[in-house]
CSV table of C-alpha atoms and ligand atoms in Angstrom, one decimal:
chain,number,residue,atom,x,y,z
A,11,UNK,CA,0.0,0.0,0.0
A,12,UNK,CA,1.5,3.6,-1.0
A,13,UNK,CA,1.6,6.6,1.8
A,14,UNK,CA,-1.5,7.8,-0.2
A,15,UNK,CA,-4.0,4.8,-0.1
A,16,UNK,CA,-4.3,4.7,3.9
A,17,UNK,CA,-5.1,8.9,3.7
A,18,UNK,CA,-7.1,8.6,1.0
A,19,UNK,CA,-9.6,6.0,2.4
A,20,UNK,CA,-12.1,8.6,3.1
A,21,UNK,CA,-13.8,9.5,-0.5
A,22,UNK,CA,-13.9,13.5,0.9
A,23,UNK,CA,-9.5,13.4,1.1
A,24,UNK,CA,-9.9,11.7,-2.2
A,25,UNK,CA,-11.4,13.8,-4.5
A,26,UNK,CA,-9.0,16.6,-2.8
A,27,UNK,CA,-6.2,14.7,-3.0
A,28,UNK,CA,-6.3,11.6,-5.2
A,29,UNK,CA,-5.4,13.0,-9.0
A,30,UNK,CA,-1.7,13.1,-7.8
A,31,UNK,CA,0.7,10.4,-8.4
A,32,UNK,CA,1.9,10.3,-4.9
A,33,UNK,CA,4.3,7.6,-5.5
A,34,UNK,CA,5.7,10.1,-7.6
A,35,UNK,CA,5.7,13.3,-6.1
A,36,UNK,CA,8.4,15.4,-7.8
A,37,UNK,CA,6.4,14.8,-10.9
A,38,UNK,CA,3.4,16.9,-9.2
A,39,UNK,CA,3.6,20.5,-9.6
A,40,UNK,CA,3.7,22.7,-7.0
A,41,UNK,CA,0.9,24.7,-7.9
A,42,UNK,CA,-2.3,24.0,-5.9
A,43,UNK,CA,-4.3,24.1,-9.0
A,44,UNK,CA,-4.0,22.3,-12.0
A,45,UNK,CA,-2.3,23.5,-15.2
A,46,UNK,CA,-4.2,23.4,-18.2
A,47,UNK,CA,-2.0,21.5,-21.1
A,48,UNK,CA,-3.5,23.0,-23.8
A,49,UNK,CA,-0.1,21.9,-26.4
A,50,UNK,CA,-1.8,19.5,-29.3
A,51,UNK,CA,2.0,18.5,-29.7
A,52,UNK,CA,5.2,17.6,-27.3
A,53,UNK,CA,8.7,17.9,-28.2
A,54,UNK,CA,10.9,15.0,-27.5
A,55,UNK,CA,14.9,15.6,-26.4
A,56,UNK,CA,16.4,12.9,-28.1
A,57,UNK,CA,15.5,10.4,-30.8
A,58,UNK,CA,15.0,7.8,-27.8
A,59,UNK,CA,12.9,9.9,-25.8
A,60,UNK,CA,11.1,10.5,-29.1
A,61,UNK,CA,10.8,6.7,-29.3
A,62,UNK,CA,9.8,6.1,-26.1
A,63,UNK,CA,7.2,9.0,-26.4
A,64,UNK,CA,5.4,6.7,-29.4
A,65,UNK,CA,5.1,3.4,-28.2
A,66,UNK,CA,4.4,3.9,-24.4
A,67,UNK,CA,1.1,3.0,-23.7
A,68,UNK,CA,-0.5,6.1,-23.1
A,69,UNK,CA,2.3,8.6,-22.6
A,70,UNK,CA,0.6,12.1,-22.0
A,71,UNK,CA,3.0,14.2,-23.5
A,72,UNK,CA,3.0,13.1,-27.3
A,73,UNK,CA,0.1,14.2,-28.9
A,74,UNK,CA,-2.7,15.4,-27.8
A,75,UNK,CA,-5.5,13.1,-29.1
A,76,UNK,CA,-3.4,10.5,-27.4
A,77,UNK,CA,-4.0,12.2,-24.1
A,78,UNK,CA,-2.4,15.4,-22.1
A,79,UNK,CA,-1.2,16.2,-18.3
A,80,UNK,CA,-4.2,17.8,-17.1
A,81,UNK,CA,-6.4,15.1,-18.2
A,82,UNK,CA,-3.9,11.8,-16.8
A,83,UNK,CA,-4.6,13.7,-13.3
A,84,UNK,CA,-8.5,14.0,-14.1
A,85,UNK,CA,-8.5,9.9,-15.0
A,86,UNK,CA,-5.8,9.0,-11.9
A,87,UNK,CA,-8.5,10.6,-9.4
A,88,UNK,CA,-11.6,9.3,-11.5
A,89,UNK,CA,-10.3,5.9,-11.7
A,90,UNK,CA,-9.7,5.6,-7.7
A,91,UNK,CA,-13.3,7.0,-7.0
A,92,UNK,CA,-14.3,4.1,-8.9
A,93,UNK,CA,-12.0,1.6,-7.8
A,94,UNK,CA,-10.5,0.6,-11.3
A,95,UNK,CA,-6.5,0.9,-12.3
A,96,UNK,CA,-7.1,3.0,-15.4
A,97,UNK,CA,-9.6,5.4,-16.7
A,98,UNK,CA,-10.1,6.8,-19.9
A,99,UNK,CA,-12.0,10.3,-20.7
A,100,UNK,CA,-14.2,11.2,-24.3
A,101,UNK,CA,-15.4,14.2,-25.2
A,102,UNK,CA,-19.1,13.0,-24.3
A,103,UNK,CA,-20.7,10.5,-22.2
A,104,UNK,CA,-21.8,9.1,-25.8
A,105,UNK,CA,-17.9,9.6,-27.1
A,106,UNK,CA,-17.3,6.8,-23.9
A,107,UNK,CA,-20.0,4.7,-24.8
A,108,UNK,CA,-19.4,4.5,-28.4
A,109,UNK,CA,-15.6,4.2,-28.3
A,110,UNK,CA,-16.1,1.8,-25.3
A,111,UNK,CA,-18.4,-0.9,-27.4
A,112,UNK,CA,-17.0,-0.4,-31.0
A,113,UNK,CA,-13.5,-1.4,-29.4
A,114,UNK,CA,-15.2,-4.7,-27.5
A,115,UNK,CA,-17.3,-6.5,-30.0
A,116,UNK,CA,-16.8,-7.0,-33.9
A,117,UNK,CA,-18.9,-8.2,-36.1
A,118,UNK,CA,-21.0,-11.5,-35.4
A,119,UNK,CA,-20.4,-10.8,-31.3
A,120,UNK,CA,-23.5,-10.8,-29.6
A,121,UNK,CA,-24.1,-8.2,-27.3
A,122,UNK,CA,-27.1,-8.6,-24.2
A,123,UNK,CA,-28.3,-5.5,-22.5
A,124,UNK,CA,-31.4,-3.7,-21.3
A,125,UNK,CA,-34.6,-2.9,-23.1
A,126,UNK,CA,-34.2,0.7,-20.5
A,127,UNK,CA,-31.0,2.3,-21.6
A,128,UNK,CA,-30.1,5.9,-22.1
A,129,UNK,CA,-31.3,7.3,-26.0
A,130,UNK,CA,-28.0,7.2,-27.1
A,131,UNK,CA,-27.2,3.9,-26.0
A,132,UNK,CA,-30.4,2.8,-27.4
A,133,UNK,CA,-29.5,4.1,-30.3
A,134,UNK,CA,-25.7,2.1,-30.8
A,135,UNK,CA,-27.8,-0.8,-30.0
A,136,UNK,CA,-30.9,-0.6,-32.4
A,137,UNK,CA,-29.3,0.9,-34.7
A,138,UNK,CA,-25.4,0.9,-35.3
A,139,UNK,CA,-24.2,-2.1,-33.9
A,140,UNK,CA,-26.9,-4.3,-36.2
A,141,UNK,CA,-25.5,-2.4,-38.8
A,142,UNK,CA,-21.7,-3.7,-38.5
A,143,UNK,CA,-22.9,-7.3,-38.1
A,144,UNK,CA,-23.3,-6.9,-33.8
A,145,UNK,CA,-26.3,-9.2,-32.6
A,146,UNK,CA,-27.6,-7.5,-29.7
A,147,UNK,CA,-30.4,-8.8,-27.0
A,148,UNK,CA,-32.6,-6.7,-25.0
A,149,UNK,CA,-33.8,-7.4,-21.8
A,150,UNK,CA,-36.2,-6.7,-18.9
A,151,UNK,CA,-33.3,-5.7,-16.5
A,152,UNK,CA,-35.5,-6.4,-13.5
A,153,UNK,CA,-35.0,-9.9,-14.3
A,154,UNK,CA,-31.6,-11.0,-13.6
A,155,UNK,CA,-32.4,-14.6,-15.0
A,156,UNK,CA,-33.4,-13.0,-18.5
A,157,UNK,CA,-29.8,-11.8,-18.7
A,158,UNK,CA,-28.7,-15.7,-18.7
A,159,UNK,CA,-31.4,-17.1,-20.9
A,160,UNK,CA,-30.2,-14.4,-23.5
A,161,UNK,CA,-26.4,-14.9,-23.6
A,162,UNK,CA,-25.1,-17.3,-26.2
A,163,UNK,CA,-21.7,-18.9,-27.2
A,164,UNK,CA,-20.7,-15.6,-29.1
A,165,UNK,CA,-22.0,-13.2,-26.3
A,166,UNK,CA,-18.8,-11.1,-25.9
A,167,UNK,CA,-20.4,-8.4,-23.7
A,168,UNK,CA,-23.3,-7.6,-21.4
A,169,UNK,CA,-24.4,-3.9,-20.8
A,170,UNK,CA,-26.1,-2.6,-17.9
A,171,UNK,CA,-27.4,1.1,-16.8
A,172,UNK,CA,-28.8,1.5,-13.6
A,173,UNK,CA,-31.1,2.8,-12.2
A,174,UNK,CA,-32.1,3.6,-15.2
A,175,UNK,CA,-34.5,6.5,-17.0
A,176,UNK,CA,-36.9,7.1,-16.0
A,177,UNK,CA,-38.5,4.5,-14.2
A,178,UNK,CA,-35.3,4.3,-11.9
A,179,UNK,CA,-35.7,0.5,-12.5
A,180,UNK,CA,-32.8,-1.5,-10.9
A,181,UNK,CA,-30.3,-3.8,-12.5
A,182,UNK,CA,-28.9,-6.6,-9.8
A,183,UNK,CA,-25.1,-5.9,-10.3
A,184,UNK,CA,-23.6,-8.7,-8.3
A,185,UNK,CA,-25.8,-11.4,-9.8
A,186,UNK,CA,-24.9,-10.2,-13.5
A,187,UNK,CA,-21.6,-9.9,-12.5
A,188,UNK,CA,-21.1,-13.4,-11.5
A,189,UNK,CA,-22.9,-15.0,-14.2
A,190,UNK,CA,-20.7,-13.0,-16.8
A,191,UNK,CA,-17.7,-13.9,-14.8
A,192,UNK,CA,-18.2,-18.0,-15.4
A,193,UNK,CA,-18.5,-17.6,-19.0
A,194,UNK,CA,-16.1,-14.8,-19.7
A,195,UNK,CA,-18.1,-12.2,-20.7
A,196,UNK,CA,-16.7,-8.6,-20.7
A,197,UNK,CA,-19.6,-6.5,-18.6
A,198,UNK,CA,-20.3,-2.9,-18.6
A,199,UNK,CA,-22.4,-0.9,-16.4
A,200,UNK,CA,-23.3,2.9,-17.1
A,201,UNK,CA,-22.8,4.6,-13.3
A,202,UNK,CA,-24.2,7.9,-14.4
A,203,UNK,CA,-27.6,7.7,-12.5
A,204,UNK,CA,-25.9,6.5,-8.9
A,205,UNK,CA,-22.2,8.5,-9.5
A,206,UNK,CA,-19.5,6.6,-7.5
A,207,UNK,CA,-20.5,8.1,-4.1
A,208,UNK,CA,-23.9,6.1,-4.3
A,209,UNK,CA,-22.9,3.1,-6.2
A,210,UNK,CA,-19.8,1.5,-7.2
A,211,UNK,CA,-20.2,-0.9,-9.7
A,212,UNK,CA,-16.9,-3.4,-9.4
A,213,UNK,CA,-17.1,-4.0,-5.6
A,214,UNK,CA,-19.9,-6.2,-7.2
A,215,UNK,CA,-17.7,-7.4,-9.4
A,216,UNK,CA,-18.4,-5.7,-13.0
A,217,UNK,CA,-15.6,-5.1,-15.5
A,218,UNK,CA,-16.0,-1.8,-16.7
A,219,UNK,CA,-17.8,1.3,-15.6
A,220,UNK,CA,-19.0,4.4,-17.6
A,221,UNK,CA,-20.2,7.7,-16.7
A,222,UNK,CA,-21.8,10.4,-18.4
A,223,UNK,CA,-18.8,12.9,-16.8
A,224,UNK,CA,-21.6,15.7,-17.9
A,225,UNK,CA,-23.9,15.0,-14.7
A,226,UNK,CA,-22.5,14.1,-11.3
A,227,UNK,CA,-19.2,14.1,-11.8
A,228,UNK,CA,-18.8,17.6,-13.2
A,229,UNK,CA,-21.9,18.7,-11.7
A,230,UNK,CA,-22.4,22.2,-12.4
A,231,UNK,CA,-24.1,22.1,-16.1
A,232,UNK,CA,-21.0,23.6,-17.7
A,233,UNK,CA,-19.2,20.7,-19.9
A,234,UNK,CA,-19.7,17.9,-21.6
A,235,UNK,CA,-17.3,14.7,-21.0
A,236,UNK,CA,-17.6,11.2,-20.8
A,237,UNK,CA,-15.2,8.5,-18.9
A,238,UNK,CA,-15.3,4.5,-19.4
A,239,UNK,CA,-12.9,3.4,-15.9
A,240,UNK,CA,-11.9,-0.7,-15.6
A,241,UNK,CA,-8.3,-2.8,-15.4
A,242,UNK,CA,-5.4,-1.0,-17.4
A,243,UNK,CA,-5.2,-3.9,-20.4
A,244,UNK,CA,-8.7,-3.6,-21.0
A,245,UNK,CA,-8.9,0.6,-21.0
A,246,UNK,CA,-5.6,0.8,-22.8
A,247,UNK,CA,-7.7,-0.9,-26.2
A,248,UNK,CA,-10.5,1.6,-25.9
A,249,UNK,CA,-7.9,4.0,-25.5
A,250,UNK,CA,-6.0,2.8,-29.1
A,251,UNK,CA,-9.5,2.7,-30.6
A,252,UNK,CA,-10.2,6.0,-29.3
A,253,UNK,CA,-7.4,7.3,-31.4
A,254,UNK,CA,-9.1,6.1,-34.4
A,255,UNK,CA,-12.1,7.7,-33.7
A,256,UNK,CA,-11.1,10.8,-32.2
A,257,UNK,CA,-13.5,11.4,-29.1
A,258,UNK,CA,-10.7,12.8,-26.8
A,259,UNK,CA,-11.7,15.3,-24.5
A,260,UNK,CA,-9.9,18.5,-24.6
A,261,UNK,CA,-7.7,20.2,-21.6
A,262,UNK,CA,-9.9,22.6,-20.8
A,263,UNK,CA,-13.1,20.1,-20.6
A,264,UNK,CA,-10.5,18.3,-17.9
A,265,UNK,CA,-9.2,21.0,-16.1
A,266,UNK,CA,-13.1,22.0,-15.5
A,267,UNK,CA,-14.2,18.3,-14.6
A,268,UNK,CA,-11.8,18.3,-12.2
A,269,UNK,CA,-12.2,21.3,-10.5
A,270,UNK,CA,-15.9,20.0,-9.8
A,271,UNK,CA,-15.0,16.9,-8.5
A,272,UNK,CA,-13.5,18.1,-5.7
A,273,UNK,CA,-16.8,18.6,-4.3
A,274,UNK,CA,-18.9,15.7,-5.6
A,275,UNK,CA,-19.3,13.9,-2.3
A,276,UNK,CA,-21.0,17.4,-1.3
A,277,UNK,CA,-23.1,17.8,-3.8
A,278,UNK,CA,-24.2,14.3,-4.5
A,279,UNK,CA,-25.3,13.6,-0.1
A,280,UNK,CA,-26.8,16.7,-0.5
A,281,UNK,CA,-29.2,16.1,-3.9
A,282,UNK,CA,-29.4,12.4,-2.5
A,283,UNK,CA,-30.7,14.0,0.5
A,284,UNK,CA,-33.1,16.5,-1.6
A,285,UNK,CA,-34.7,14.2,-3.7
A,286,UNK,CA,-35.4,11.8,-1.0
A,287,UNK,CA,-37.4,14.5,0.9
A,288,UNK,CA,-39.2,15.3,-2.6
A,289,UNK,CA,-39.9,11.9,-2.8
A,290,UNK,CA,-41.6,11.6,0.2
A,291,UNK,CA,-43.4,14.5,0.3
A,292,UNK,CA,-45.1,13.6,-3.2
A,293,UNK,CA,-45.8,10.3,-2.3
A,294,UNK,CA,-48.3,11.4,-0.2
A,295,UNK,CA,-50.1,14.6,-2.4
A,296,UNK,CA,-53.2,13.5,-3.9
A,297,UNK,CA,-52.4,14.6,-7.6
A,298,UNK,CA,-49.6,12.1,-7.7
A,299,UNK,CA,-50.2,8.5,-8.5
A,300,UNK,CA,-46.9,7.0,-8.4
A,301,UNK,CA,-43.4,8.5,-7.0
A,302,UNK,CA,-40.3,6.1,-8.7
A,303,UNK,CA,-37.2,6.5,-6.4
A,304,UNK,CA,-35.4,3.7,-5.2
A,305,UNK,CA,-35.0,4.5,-1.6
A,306,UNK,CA,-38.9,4.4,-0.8
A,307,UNK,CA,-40.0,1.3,0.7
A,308,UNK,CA,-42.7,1.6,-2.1
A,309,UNK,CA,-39.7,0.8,-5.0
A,310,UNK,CA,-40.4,-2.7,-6.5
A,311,UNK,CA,-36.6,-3.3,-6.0
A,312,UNK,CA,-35.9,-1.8,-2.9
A,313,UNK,CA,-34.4,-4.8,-1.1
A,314,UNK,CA,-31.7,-4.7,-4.2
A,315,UNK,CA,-31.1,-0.8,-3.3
A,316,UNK,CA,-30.5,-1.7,-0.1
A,317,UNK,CA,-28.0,-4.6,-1.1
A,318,UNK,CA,-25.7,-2.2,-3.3
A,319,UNK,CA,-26.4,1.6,-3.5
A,320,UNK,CA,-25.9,4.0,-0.3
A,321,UNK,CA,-28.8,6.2,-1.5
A,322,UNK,CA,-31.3,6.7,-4.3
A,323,UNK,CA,-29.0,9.6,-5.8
A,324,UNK,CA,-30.9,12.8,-7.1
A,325,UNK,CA,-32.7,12.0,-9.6
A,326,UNK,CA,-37.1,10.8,-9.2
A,327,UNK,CA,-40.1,10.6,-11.3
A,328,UNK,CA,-43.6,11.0,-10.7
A,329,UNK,CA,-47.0,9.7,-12.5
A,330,UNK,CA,-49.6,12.4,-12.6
A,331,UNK,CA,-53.4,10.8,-11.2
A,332,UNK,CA,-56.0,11.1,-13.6
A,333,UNK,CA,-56.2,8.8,-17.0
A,334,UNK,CA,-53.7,9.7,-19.7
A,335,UNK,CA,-54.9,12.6,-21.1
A,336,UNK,CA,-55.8,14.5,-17.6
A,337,UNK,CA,-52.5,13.5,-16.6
A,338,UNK,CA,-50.9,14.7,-19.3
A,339,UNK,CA,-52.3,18.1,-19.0
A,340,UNK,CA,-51.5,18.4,-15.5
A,341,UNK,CA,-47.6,17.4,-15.9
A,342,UNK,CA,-47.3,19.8,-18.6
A,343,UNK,CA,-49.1,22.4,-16.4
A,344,UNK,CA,-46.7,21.2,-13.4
A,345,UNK,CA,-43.7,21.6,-15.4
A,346,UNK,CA,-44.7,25.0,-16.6
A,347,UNK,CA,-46.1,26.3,-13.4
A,348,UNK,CA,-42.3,25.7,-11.6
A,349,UNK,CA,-40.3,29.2,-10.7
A,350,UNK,CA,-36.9,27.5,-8.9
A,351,UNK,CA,-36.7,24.3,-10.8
A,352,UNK,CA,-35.8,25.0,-14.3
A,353,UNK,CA,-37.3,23.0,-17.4
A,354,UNK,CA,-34.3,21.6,-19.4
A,355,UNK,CA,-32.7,18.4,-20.1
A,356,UNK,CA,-30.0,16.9,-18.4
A,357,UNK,CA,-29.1,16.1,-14.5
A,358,UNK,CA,-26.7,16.3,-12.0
A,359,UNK,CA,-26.1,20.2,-11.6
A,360,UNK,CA,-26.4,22.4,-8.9
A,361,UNK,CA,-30.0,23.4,-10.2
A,362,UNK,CA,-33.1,21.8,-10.1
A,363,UNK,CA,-34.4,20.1,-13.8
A,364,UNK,CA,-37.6,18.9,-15.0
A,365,UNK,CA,-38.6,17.6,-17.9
A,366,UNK,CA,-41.8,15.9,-19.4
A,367,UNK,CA,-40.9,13.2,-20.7
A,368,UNK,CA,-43.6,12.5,-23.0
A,369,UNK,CA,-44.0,16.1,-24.5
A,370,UNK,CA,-39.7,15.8,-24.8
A,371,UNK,CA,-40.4,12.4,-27.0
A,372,UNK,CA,-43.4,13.0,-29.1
A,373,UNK,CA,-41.5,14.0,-31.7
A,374,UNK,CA,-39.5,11.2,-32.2
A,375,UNK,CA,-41.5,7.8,-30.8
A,376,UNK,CA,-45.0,7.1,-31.3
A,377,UNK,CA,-47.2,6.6,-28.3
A,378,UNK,CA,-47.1,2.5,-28.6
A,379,UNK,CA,-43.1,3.2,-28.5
A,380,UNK,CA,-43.0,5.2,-25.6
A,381,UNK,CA,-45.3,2.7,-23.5
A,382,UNK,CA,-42.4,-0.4,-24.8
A,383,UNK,CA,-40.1,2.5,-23.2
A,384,UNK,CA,-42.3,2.6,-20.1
A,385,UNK,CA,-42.7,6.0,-20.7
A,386,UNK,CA,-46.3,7.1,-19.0
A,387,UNK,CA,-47.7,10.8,-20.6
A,388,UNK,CA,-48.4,11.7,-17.2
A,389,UNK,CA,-44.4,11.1,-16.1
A,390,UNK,CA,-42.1,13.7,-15.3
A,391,UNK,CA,-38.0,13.5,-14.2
A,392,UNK,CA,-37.0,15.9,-11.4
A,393,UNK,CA,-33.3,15.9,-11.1
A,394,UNK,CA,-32.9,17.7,-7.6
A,395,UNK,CA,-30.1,20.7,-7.2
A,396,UNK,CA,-28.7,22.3,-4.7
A,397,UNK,CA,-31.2,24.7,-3.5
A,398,UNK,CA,-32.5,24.6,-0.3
A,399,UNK,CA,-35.2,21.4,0.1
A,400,UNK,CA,-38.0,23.2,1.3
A,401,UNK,CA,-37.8,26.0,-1.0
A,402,UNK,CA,-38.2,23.1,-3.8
A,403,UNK,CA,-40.9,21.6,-1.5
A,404,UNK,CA,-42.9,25.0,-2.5
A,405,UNK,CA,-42.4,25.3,-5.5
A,406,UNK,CA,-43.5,22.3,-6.4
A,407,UNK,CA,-46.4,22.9,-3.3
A,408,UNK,CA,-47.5,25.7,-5.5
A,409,UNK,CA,-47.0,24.4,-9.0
A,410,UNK,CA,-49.1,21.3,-7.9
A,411,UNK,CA,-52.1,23.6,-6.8
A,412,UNK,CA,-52.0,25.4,-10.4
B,24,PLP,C1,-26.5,11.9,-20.4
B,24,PLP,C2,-26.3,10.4,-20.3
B,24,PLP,C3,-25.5,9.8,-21.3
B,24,PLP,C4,-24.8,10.5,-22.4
B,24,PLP,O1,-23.9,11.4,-22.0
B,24,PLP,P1,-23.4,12.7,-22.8
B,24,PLP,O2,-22.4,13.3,-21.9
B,24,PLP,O3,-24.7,13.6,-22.9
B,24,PLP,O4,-22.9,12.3,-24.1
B,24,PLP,C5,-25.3,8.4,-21.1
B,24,PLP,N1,-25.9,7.7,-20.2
B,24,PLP,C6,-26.7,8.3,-19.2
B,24,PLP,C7,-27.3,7.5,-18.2
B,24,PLP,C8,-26.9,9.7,-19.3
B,24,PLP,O5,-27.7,10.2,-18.4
């Protein structure tokens, strides 16, 4: 064990502290903040150094695409929050994803994951993946048995989000995990809803774990990055395909990311916190049929929460009362009737979002598509921010009475 790893046991001194190389410390400047690398090209001293430079693995002062300073001290700290050797940043949360499966499967692989996945994802799975000769499963991730009945003797990979939107349905990580694990499959679990502080996917044993950098983990709705974190041999290929593809993320986007990392433990107990409270409180107003959040005893799973997240993170969903079309109205009336919380895409910053989901997707699924997705009319995502709780109580107090 280094000097560092006994200090840095609490996940507060981490995220301070654990993007230097302590084992190395008169590599680490001096400087209390980080530098920002912003060279796309690194001179070499000698035509061994030059050498050197081109075939390490990883070396982050060749190139830029290949990787900079300021971004190797963004991935060290990343990595150790998620307790993986290596980690790997894209320019997007859909840069990771996509770099992440076009470097693990190749044509006639076969792929199992969940019919709930972020759009994106959905989309390299429907859509992209078929297309280069990928077979790819879909299942009901409630189910961990349905994860077995689908895999095969060419399943390479099995993917897994959770919770996941917007039902905040649960995915059971351990029992995937071990199942992979007997037949060598490769698994992969987006962390974005939980963040590291409220779920950490390979103490149960799963192989890689992805972010969306763009919600918790920068947290304060001012980048957009992606990271994919696992064992060094495995990050190091999505690293060489990354330089094919080109989703690096720049020196600024790292600098930024980890500037607002320090304070992700913070943030993330406090929106936990938030959206519990939220939860709670609508769970019990009469225009609200259904609160999804995995930390009420009402969650289908929440024996499963209790077996491997901390808390339910910030993000909820409620189910207007009425049939569809009264509940429809009154979630679009809910959403427009808000003053604090703001109406906008996205999650994890230090405001409050809403959106309808529903009104978001009309334009691009059909109503039978949207029920597959388990998207109600009447269902609307609040990602909970940083203001005070019961000023949000209010608000919402007030926008329900409109
Ligand atoms: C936002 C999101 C993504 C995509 O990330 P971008 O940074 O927007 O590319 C992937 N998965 C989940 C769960 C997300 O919420």
């Amino acid at each position: 064990m280094s000097r560092s790893d006994s200090l840095l046991s609490d996940i507060q001194s981490l995220v301070i502290h654990g993007d230097l190389d302590w084992n190395h410390p008169e590599s680490n400047d001096t400087a209390l903040a980080p530098a920002i690398h912003t060279a796309s090209t690194y001179g070499a001293r000698s035509s061994a150094e030059f050498a050197d430079m081109a075939n390490a693995p990883r070396h982050p002062r060749y190139y830029a695409r290949y990787g900079n300073p300021t971004q190797e001290r963004c991935e060290r700290l990343i990595a150790r929050l998620e307790n993986a050797e290596s980690a790997l940043l894209c320019a997007s949360g859909m840069g990771a994803m996509s770099t992440s499966l076009l470097s693990l499967v190749k044509a006639g692989d076969h792929i199992v994951a969940q019919s709930a996945h972020y759009m994106g994802t959905a989309q390299l799975l429907n859509d992209l993946l078929p297309n280069l000769g990928v077979e790819v499963t879909l299942v009901d991730q409630r189910d961990d048995a349905a994860f077995y009945g689908a895999a095969r003797p060419n399943t390479r990979l099995i993917v897994v989000e959770t919770p996941s939107n917007p039902t905040l349905a649960l995915t059971d990580l351990a029992a995937v995990a071990r199942f992979a694990r007997e037949r060598g499959i490769l698994t992969l679990a987006d962390n974005t809803f939980a963040s590291p502080i409220n779920q950490r996917p390979r103490d149960f044993g799963i192989d890689l774990v992805l972010h969306s950098a763009t919600k918790y983990l920068g947290g304060h709705s001012d980048l957009i990055a992606g990271v994919v974190c696992g064992d060094e041999a495995v990050v190091e290929k999505i690293w060489k395909r990354s330089l094919a593809l080109g989703t690096n993320v720049s020196p600024f986007t790292s600098f930024l990311l980890l500037r607002g990392l320090r304070t992700l433990p913070l943030r993330v107990a406090r929106q936990s916190e938030s959206a519990l409270a939220l939860a709670r409180f609508l769970e019990g107003h009469p225009a609200i049929a259904r609160v999804h959040y995995p930390e009420l005893e009402s969650h289908p799973q929440h024996a499963l929460f209790k077996r491997q997240m901390q808390h339910g993170g910030g993000v909820l969903s409620i189910e207007f009362a009425g049939d569809d079309d009264k509940g429809y109205a009154a979630a679009k009336k809910f959403v427009a009737s808000l003053r604090l919380a703001r109406h906008a895409v996205s999650l994890g910053g230090v405001e409050t979002l809403v959106v309808h989901a529903a009104s978001m997707w009309e334009a691009s699924l059909t109503p039978a598509q949207m029920k597959a997705a388990g998207i109600s009319p009447t269902l609307v995502r609040i990602a909970a921010g940083l203001e005070n709780a019961a000023d949000l109580q209010a608000d919402m107090t007030a926008a329900l009475a409109a």
